[in-house]
Amino acid sequence: MARPARSRRGAMDRIVVEGGARLEGQVAASGSKNATLALMTAALLADGETVLRNVPRVRDVDVMLDLLAALGAPARWDDEEPAVVRILGGRVSRPEAPYDLVRRMRASFMVLGPLVARYGCGRVSEPGGCAIGVRPVDQHLRGLEALGAKVARDGGYVEMSARRLRGARFRFDVTTVNGTQNVMMAATLAEGETVLENAALEPEVVELARVLRAMGADIEGEGTSTLRIRGVEGLRPVDHTASGDRIEAGTLLVAGAITGGEVEVTGVEPRRLGATLDRLRETGAELRVGPDRVAIRAPERPRGIRVVTAPFPGFATDMQAQIMALLCVAEGASVVTETVFENRFMHVPELRRMGAEIALAGRSAHVRGVPRLSGAPVMATDLRASASLILAGLAAEGETRVNRVYHIDRGYERIEAKLAGLGARIRRESG
Ligand code: EPZ
């Protein structure tokens, strides 16, 4: 049977977890959602067909395919080969990213840089805030303006135009992943040299820079806070295999840790997990790493630790909700400080419903570990909070029902199948 063209998941599906199973075995991480989304927008810079492999079947990728198609760049899943996406750049007929797509996925805003660089204009709905914060795009706009783009805003849309972008020196006030990617992509076709300072160091920025170079861009400095880009006349399409998803891998390792289990995650380079491995070791877990895998052997009960989120190579904010679930059942107290987003503790009230003892004080959550959580019906509010609730359910006494699980389908491919494959008692129920 042909694989579904898109993740056919009901909007009101729920995931039901029967806690208590010790997870054991090996599981493969899917391709990186966040790397893929940026690479899909990069395809707009080149004429011809860009092929991306190891693409995760997640809702955000489907939305990006819809967006590229709406711009006039045919983009689709390959019918024969799984996890392959084909995008025909160079044929944009309508450089406008409509509100109803951008509001569903803010990464859509990253089409702006490629559109202005390659087509001289772009009109993108301003992404509103989201559950985890206001998430302004001022750095994206200031960076593109520095390259000579003219900005107009009307009716919730940002319009940018430039006969041809000109290289410039620009310093980000804030370290921003998608902001760095947006401006870097635009600079590849600008006239002259661009120097971007205080650029983000995330692996997804490094991967995008390397793919842009393979497309013919003249870029150096990726992985450092200063990028140097010399504009070229044009870029060619590539065939690229996306790296493994470091956040999904971290989430699966926490699933092993929270059940006192032994889990090996393949398909991801350990160094991309940054400080996550260090924090897991501090909780008392034993980790073994290989070139493309990480294995965890967890103690019966983790120890409490201090976690502070930070841009890469610091502890990833996208792993904060997940490690908090682990610390809820730790021996002793923990403090989790979220420094990147201003409202990323929505999982806390839901974890409390499961018996967690967490006190919030400003940007920090003070967690007092309890021996066992108890299963309960809980509500998912955003992608990583949903993952945190499923993890807590794995370790809870009884049944946990995580509602509104469409949040998790945005960024995790078949999470319940992967966890069941490790011995979890977990199932999806249609809404
Ligand atoms: C990327 O979002 C990721 N998304 C996020 O993952 C991740 O949490 C985030 O980076 C931080 O690592 C994708 O790559 C698609 P930022 P991004 O710009 O780039 C402020 C997930 O769960 N800021 O690095 O949008 C912003 O408010 C998602 O997969 C400005 O002030 O994040 C935040 O406080 C969630 N002005 C901080 O910077 C701007 O113009 C970091 O945000 C841009 C950002």
PDB file of N, CA and C in Angstrom, residues 83-155:
ATOM      1  N   ALA A  83      10.412   8.937   2.969  1.00  0.00           N
ATOM      2  CA  ALA A  83      11.226   9.982   3.624  1.00  0.00           C
ATOM      3  C   ALA A  83      11.987  10.847   2.632  1.00  0.00           C
ATOM      4  N   VAL A  84      11.506  10.894   1.387  1.00  0.00           N
ATOM      5  CA  VAL A  84      12.164  11.742   0.373  1.00  0.00           C
ATOM      6  C   VAL A  84      11.191  12.814  -0.094  1.00  0.00           C
ATOM      7  N   VAL A  85      11.684  14.051  -0.129  1.00  0.00           N
ATOM      8  CA  VAL A  85      10.876  15.189  -0.571  1.00  0.00           C
ATOM      9  C   VAL A  85      11.547  15.799  -1.801  1.00  0.00           C
ATOM     10  N   ARG A  86      10.738  16.166  -2.809  1.00  0.00           N
ATOM     11  CA  ARG A  86      11.291  16.767  -4.029  1.00  0.00           C
ATOM     12  C   ARG A  86      10.688  18.146  -4.208  1.00  0.00           C
ATOM     13  N   ILE A  87      11.545  19.137  -4.411  1.00  0.00           N
ATOM     14  CA  ILE A  87      11.084  20.522  -4.498  1.00  0.00           C
ATOM     15  C   ILE A  87      11.648  21.155  -5.773  1.00  0.00           C
ATOM     16  N   LEU A  88      10.750  21.691  -6.620  1.00  0.00           N
ATOM     17  CA  LEU A  88      11.210  22.354  -7.849  1.00  0.00           C
ATOM     18  C   LEU A  88      11.344  23.839  -7.563  1.00  0.00           C
ATOM     19  N   GLY A  89      12.568  24.288  -7.267  1.00  0.00           N
ATOM     20  CA  GLY A  89      12.766  25.726  -7.032  1.00  0.00           C
ATOM     21  C   GLY A  89      12.742  26.453  -8.376  1.00  0.00           C
ATOM     22  N   GLY A  90      12.861  27.746  -8.304  1.00  0.00           N
ATOM     23  CA  GLY A  90      13.041  28.512  -9.542  1.00  0.00           C
ATOM     24  C   GLY A  90      11.761  28.781 -10.302  1.00  0.00           C
ATOM     25  N   ARG A  91      10.626  28.307  -9.784  1.00  0.00           N
ATOM     26  CA  ARG A  91       9.392  28.523 -10.548  1.00  0.00           C
ATOM     27  C   ARG A  91       8.357  29.259  -9.722  1.00  0.00           C
ATOM     28  N   VAL A  92       8.797  30.046  -8.783  1.00  0.00           N
ATOM     29  CA  VAL A  92       7.839  30.764  -7.929  1.00  0.00           C
ATOM     30  C   VAL A  92       7.030  31.731  -8.789  1.00  0.00           C
ATOM     31  N   SER A  93       5.705  31.582  -8.725  1.00  0.00           N
ATOM     32  CA  SER A  93       4.856  32.472  -9.530  1.00  0.00           C
ATOM     33  C   SER A  93       4.180  33.511  -8.639  1.00  0.00           C
ATOM     34  N   ARG A  94       4.142  33.205  -7.323  1.00  0.00           N
ATOM     35  CA  ARG A  94       3.401  34.108  -6.435  1.00  0.00           C
ATOM     36  C   ARG A  94       4.149  34.204  -5.112  1.00  0.00           C
ATOM     37  N   PRO A  95       5.075  35.160  -4.969  1.00  0.00           N
ATOM     38  CA  PRO A  95       5.942  35.194  -3.781  1.00  0.00           C
ATOM     39  C   PRO A  95       5.192  35.673  -2.538  1.00  0.00           C
ATOM     40  N   GLU A  96       4.111  34.979  -2.193  1.00  0.00           N
ATOM     41  CA  GLU A  96       3.332  35.388  -1.017  1.00  0.00           C
ATOM     42  C   GLU A  96       3.033  34.179  -0.158  1.00  0.00           C
ATOM     43  N   ALA A  97       3.423  34.282   1.155  1.00  0.00           N
ATOM     44  CA  ALA A  97       3.149  33.201   2.121  1.00  0.00           C
ATOM     45  C   ALA A  97       1.901  33.594   2.901  1.00  0.00           C
ATOM     46  N   PRO A  98       0.762  32.908   2.637  1.00  0.00           N
ATOM     47  CA  PRO A  98      -0.507  33.341   3.210  1.00  0.00           C
ATOM     48  C   PRO A  98      -0.612  33.111   4.707  1.00  0.00           C
ATOM     49  N   TYR A  99      -1.446  33.950   5.308  1.00  0.00           N
ATOM     50  CA  TYR A  99      -1.648  33.927   6.773  1.00  0.00           C
ATOM     51  C   TYR A  99      -1.992  32.535   7.276  1.00  0.00           C
ATOM     52  N   ASP A 100      -2.929  31.849   6.571  1.00  0.00           N
ATOM     53  CA  ASP A 100      -3.417  30.599   7.178  1.00  0.00           C
ATOM     54  C   ASP A 100      -2.335  29.522   7.211  1.00  0.00           C
ATOM     55  N   LEU A 101      -1.281  29.693   6.400  1.00  0.00           N
ATOM     56  CA  LEU A 101      -0.193  28.703   6.500  1.00  0.00           C
ATOM     57  C   LEU A 101       0.840  29.168   7.525  1.00  0.00           C
ATOM     58  N   VAL A 102       1.174  30.460   7.497  1.00  0.00           N
ATOM     59  CA  VAL A 102       2.227  30.949   8.401  1.00  0.00           C
ATOM     60  C   VAL A 102       1.777  30.820   9.852  1.00  0.00           C
ATOM     61  N   ARG A 103       0.460  31.055  10.100  1.00  0.00           N
ATOM     62  CA  ARG A 103       0.020  31.007  11.502  1.00  0.00           C
ATOM     63  C   ARG A 103       0.140  29.590  12.050  1.00  0.00           C
ATOM     64  N   ARG A 104       0.099  28.593  11.117  1.00  0.00           N
ATOM     65  CA  ARG A 104       0.190  27.207  11.588  1.00  0.00           C
ATOM     66  C   ARG A 104       1.630  26.797  11.850  1.00  0.00           C
ATOM     67  N   MET A 105       2.554  27.509  11.184  1.00  0.00           N
ATOM     68  CA  MET A 105       3.951  27.126  11.402  1.00  0.00           C
ATOM     69  C   MET A 105       4.868  28.315  11.144  1.00  0.00           C
ATOM     70  N   ARG A 106       5.417  28.833  12.225  1.00  0.00           N
ATOM     71  CA  ARG A 106       6.161  30.079  12.137  1.00  0.00           C
ATOM     72  C   ARG A 106       7.448  29.937  11.315  1.00  0.00           C
ATOM     73  N   ALA A 107       7.948  28.730  11.143  1.00  0.00           N
ATOM     74  CA  ALA A 107       9.183  28.558  10.335  1.00  0.00           C
ATOM     75  C   ALA A 107       8.929  28.997   8.895  1.00  0.00           C
ATOM     76  N   SER A 108       7.628  29.136   8.527  1.00  0.00           N
ATOM     77  CA  SER A 108       7.290  29.617   7.173  1.00  0.00           C
ATOM     78  C   SER A 108       7.957  30.960   6.897  1.00  0.00           C
ATOM     79  N   PHE A 109       8.210  31.712   7.973  1.00  0.00           N
ATOM     80  CA  PHE A 109       8.768  33.055   7.793  1.00  0.00           C
ATOM     81  C   PHE A 109      10.137  32.994   7.115  1.00  0.00           C
ATOM     82  N   MET A 110      10.751  31.827   7.123  1.00  0.00           N
ATOM     83  CA  MET A 110      12.079  31.685   6.524  1.00  0.00           C
ATOM     84  C   MET A 110      12.058  31.672   5.005  1.00  0.00           C
ATOM     85  N   VAL A 111      10.853  31.708   4.391  1.00  0.00           N
ATOM     86  CA  VAL A 111      10.843  31.821   2.921  1.00  0.00           C
ATOM     87  C   VAL A 111      11.157  33.246   2.497  1.00  0.00           C
ATOM     88  N   LEU A 112      11.067  34.188   3.437  1.00  0.00           N
ATOM     89  CA  LEU A 112      11.213  35.605   3.072  1.00  0.00           C
ATOM     90  C   LEU A 112      12.594  35.898   2.500  1.00  0.00           C
ATOM     91  N   GLY A 113      13.636  35.454   3.162  1.00  0.00           N
ATOM     92  CA  GLY A 113      15.003  35.730   2.694  1.00  0.00           C
ATOM     93  C   GLY A 113      15.236  35.186   1.294  1.00  0.00           C
ATOM     94  N   PRO A 114      14.957  33.906   1.067  1.00  0.00           N
ATOM     95  CA  PRO A 114      15.123  33.345  -0.279  1.00  0.00           C
ATOM     96  C   PRO A 114      14.274  34.065  -1.330  1.00  0.00           C
ATOM     97  N   LEU A 115      13.037  34.428  -1.004  1.00  0.00           N
ATOM     98  CA  LEU A 115      12.179  35.097  -1.998  1.00  0.00           C
ATOM     99  C   LEU A 115      12.765  36.453  -2.399  1.00  0.00           C
ATOM    100  N   VAL A 116      13.183  37.239  -1.410  1.00  0.00           N
ATOM    101  CA  VAL A 116      13.712  38.575  -1.730  1.00  0.00           C
ATOM    102  C   VAL A 116      15.024  38.444  -2.500  1.00  0.00           C
ATOM    103  N   ALA A 117      15.850  37.477  -2.104  1.00  0.00           N
ATOM    104  CA  ALA A 117      17.163  37.320  -2.755  1.00  0.00           C
ATOM    105  C   ALA A 117      17.017  36.838  -4.187  1.00  0.00           C
ATOM    106  N   ARG A 118      16.067  35.900  -4.389  1.00  0.00           N
ATOM    107  CA  ARG A 118      15.997  35.234  -5.709  1.00  0.00           C
ATOM    108  C   ARG A 118      14.994  35.915  -6.625  1.00  0.00           C
ATOM    109  N   TYR A 119      13.906  36.499  -6.047  1.00  0.00           N
ATOM    110  CA  TYR A 119      12.831  37.064  -6.875  1.00  0.00           C
ATOM    111  C   TYR A 119      12.683  38.570  -6.698  1.00  0.00           C
ATOM    112  N   GLY A 120      13.451  39.163  -5.775  1.00  0.00           N
ATOM    113  CA  GLY A 120      13.382  40.609  -5.581  1.00  0.00           C
ATOM    114  C   GLY A 120      12.208  41.058  -4.735  1.00  0.00           C
ATOM    115  N   CYS A 121      11.364  40.147  -4.341  1.00  0.00           N
ATOM    116  CA  CYS A 121      10.246  40.553  -3.464  1.00  0.00           C
ATOM    117  C   CYS A 121       9.668  39.339  -2.753  1.00  0.00           C
ATOM    118  N   GLY A 122       9.058  39.652  -1.600  1.00  0.00           N
ATOM    119  CA  GLY A 122       8.401  38.577  -0.843  1.00  0.00           C
ATOM    120  C   GLY A 122       7.355  39.203   0.058  1.00  0.00           C
ATOM    121  N   ARG A 123       6.229  38.501   0.223  1.00  0.00           N
ATOM    122  CA  ARG A 123       5.148  39.023   1.080  1.00  0.00           C
ATOM    123  C   ARG A 123       4.761  37.890   2.006  1.00  0.00           C
ATOM    124  N   VAL A 124       5.062  38.032   3.263  1.00  0.00           N
ATOM    125  CA  VAL A 124       4.838  36.934   4.210  1.00  0.00           C
ATOM    126  C   VAL A 124       4.034  37.448   5.387  1.00  0.00           C
ATOM    127  N   SER A 125       3.037  36.691   5.754  1.00  0.00           N
ATOM    128  CA  SER A 125       2.245  37.063   6.928  1.00  0.00           C
ATOM    129  C   SER A 125       3.157  37.031   8.149  1.00  0.00           C
ATOM    130  N   GLU A 126       3.015  38.042   8.990  1.00  0.00           N
ATOM    131  CA  GLU A 126       3.862  38.037  10.197  1.00  0.00           C
ATOM    132  C   GLU A 126       3.414  36.910  11.122  1.00  0.00           C
ATOM    133  N   PRO A 127       4.341  36.062  11.540  1.00  0.00           N
ATOM    134  CA  PRO A 127       3.911  34.979  12.430  1.00  0.00           C
ATOM    135  C   PRO A 127       3.497  35.604  13.767  1.00  0.00           C
ATOM    136  N   GLY A 128       2.351  35.247  14.233  1.00  0.00           N
ATOM    137  CA  GLY A 128       1.925  35.786  15.529  1.00  0.00           C
ATOM    138  C   GLY A 128       2.811  35.164  16.603  1.00  0.00           C
ATOM    139  N   GLY A 129       2.450  35.397  17.830  1.00  0.00           N
ATOM    140  CA  GLY A 129       3.182  34.726  18.906  1.00  0.00           C
ATOM    141  C   GLY A 129       2.758  33.267  18.892  1.00  0.00           C
ATOM    142  N   CYS A 130       3.243  32.523  19.841  1.00  0.00           N
ATOM    143  CA  CYS A 130       2.770  31.142  19.950  1.00  0.00           C
ATOM    144  C   CYS A 130       2.720  30.811  21.447  1.00  0.00           C
ATOM    145  N   ALA A 131       2.423  29.564  21.735  1.00  0.00           N
ATOM    146  CA  ALA A 131       2.197  29.195  23.143  1.00  0.00           C
ATOM    147  C   ALA A 131       3.425  29.523  23.992  1.00  0.00           C
ATOM    148  N   ILE A 132       4.639  29.398  23.403  1.00  0.00           N
ATOM    149  CA  ILE A 132       5.813  29.505  24.278  1.00  0.00           C
ATOM    150  C   ILE A 132       6.369  30.913  24.372  1.00  0.00           C
ATOM    151  N   GLY A 133       5.806  31.828  23.578  1.00  0.00           N
ATOM    152  CA  GLY A 133       6.323  33.182  23.739  1.00  0.00           C
ATOM    153  C   GLY A 133       5.905  34.108  22.622  1.00  0.00           C
ATOM    154  N   VAL A 134       6.265  35.371  22.771  1.00  0.00           N
ATOM    155  CA  VAL A 134       5.916  36.393  21.777  1.00  0.00           C
ATOM    156  C   VAL A 134       6.609  36.099  20.454  1.00  0.00           C
ATOM    157  N   ARG A 135       7.855  35.707  20.522  1.00  0.00           N
ATOM    158  CA  ARG A 135       8.644  35.286  19.356  1.00  0.00           C
ATOM    159  C   ARG A 135       8.616  36.315  18.226  1.00  0.00           C
ATOM    160  N   PRO A 136       9.139  37.486  18.468  1.00  0.00           N
ATOM    161  CA  PRO A 136       9.184  38.508  17.413  1.00  0.00           C
ATOM    162  C   PRO A 136      10.101  38.086  16.263  1.00  0.00           C
ATOM    163  N   VAL A 137       9.992  38.784  15.142  1.00  0.00           N
ATOM    164  CA  VAL A 137      10.879  38.505  13.993  1.00  0.00           C
ATOM    165  C   VAL A 137      11.680  39.752  13.631  1.00  0.00           C
ATOM    166  N   ASP A 138      11.846  40.640  14.599  1.00  0.00           N
ATOM    167  CA  ASP A 138      12.543  41.905  14.330  1.00  0.00           C
ATOM    168  C   ASP A 138      13.969  41.689  13.822  1.00  0.00           C
ATOM    169  N   GLN A 139      14.636  40.644  14.299  1.00  0.00           N
ATOM    170  CA  GLN A 139      16.019  40.396  13.866  1.00  0.00           C
ATOM    171  C   GLN A 139      16.067  39.934  12.412  1.00  0.00           C
ATOM    172  N   HIS A 140      15.064  39.152  12.023  1.00  0.00           N
ATOM    173  CA  HIS A 140      14.991  38.727  10.609  1.00  0.00           C
ATOM    174  C   HIS A 140      14.887  39.983   9.749  1.00  0.00           C
ATOM    175  N   LEU A 141      13.964  40.888  10.131  1.00  0.00           N
ATOM    176  CA  LEU A 141      13.669  42.075   9.315  1.00  0.00           C
ATOM    177  C   LEU A 141      14.857  43.019   9.296  1.00  0.00           C
ATOM    178  N   ARG A 142      15.476  43.241  10.470  1.00  0.00           N
ATOM    179  CA  ARG A 142      16.614  44.164  10.516  1.00  0.00           C
ATOM    180  C   ARG A 142      17.773  43.630   9.696  1.00  0.00           C
ATOM    181  N   GLY A 143      17.956  42.299   9.724  1.00  0.00           N
ATOM    182  CA  GLY A 143      19.046  41.717   8.941  1.00  0.00           C
ATOM    183  C   GLY A 143      18.810  41.885   7.458  1.00  0.00           C
ATOM    184  N   LEU A 144      17.576  41.639   7.021  1.00  0.00           N
ATOM    185  CA  LEU A 144      17.278  41.750   5.586  1.00  0.00           C
ATOM    186  C   LEU A 144      17.318  43.218   5.157  1.00  0.00           C
ATOM    187  N   GLU A 145      16.897  44.117   6.043  1.00  0.00           N
ATOM    188  CA  GLU A 145      16.993  45.547   5.719  1.00  0.00           C
ATOM    189  C   GLU A 145      18.455  45.960   5.572  1.00  0.00           C
ATOM    190  N   ALA A 146      19.301  45.380   6.418  1.00  0.00           N
ATOM    191  CA  ALA A 146      20.744  45.712   6.327  1.00  0.00           C
ATOM    192  C   ALA A 146      21.294  45.333   4.950  1.00  0.00           C
ATOM    193  N   LEU A 147      20.675  44.317   4.335  1.00  0.00           N
ATOM    194  CA  LEU A 147      21.123  43.889   2.991  1.00  0.00           C
ATOM    195  C   LEU A 147      20.458  44.717   1.893  1.00  0.00           C
ATOM    196  N   GLY A 148      19.696  45.764   2.313  1.00  0.00           N
ATOM    197  CA  GLY A 148      19.126  46.681   1.324  1.00  0.00           C
ATOM    198  C   GLY A 148      17.677  46.424   0.997  1.00  0.00           C
ATOM    199  N   ALA A 149      17.039  45.469   1.652  1.00  0.00           N
ATOM    200  CA  ALA A 149      15.619  45.213   1.353  1.00  0.00           C
ATOM    201  C   ALA A 149      14.773  46.355   1.919  1.00  0.00           C
ATOM    202  N   LYS A 150      13.757  46.763   1.147  1.00  0.00           N
ATOM    203  CA  LYS A 150      12.812  47.774   1.621  1.00  0.00           C
ATOM    204  C   LYS A 150      11.643  47.042   2.279  1.00  0.00           C
ATOM    205  N   VAL A 151      11.239  47.513   3.458  1.00  0.00           N
ATOM    206  CA  VAL A 151      10.179  46.825   4.195  1.00  0.00           C
ATOM    207  C   VAL A 151       8.899  47.657   4.178  1.00  0.00           C
ATOM    208  N   ALA A 152       7.767  46.987   3.918  1.00  0.00           N
ATOM    209  CA  ALA A 152       6.459  47.644   4.114  1.00  0.00           C
ATOM    210  C   ALA A 152       5.614  46.640   4.892  1.00  0.00           C
ATOM    211  N   ARG A 153       4.765  47.150   5.776  1.00  0.00           N
ATOM    212  CA  ARG A 153       3.900  46.224   6.532  1.00  0.00           C
ATOM    213  C   ARG A 153       2.470  46.680   6.365  1.00  0.00           C
ATOM    214  N   ASP A 154       1.580  45.739   6.002  1.00  0.00           N
ATOM    215  CA  ASP A 154       0.164  46.106   5.971  1.00  0.00           C
ATOM    216  C   ASP A 154      -0.675  44.864   6.187  1.00  0.00           C
ATOM    217  N   GLY A 155      -1.728  45.064   6.947  1.00  0.00           N
ATOM    218  CA  GLY A 155      -2.697  43.987   7.173  1.00  0.00           C
ATOM    219  C   GLY A 155      -2.074  42.727   7.727  1.00  0.00           C
TER     220      GLY A 155
END
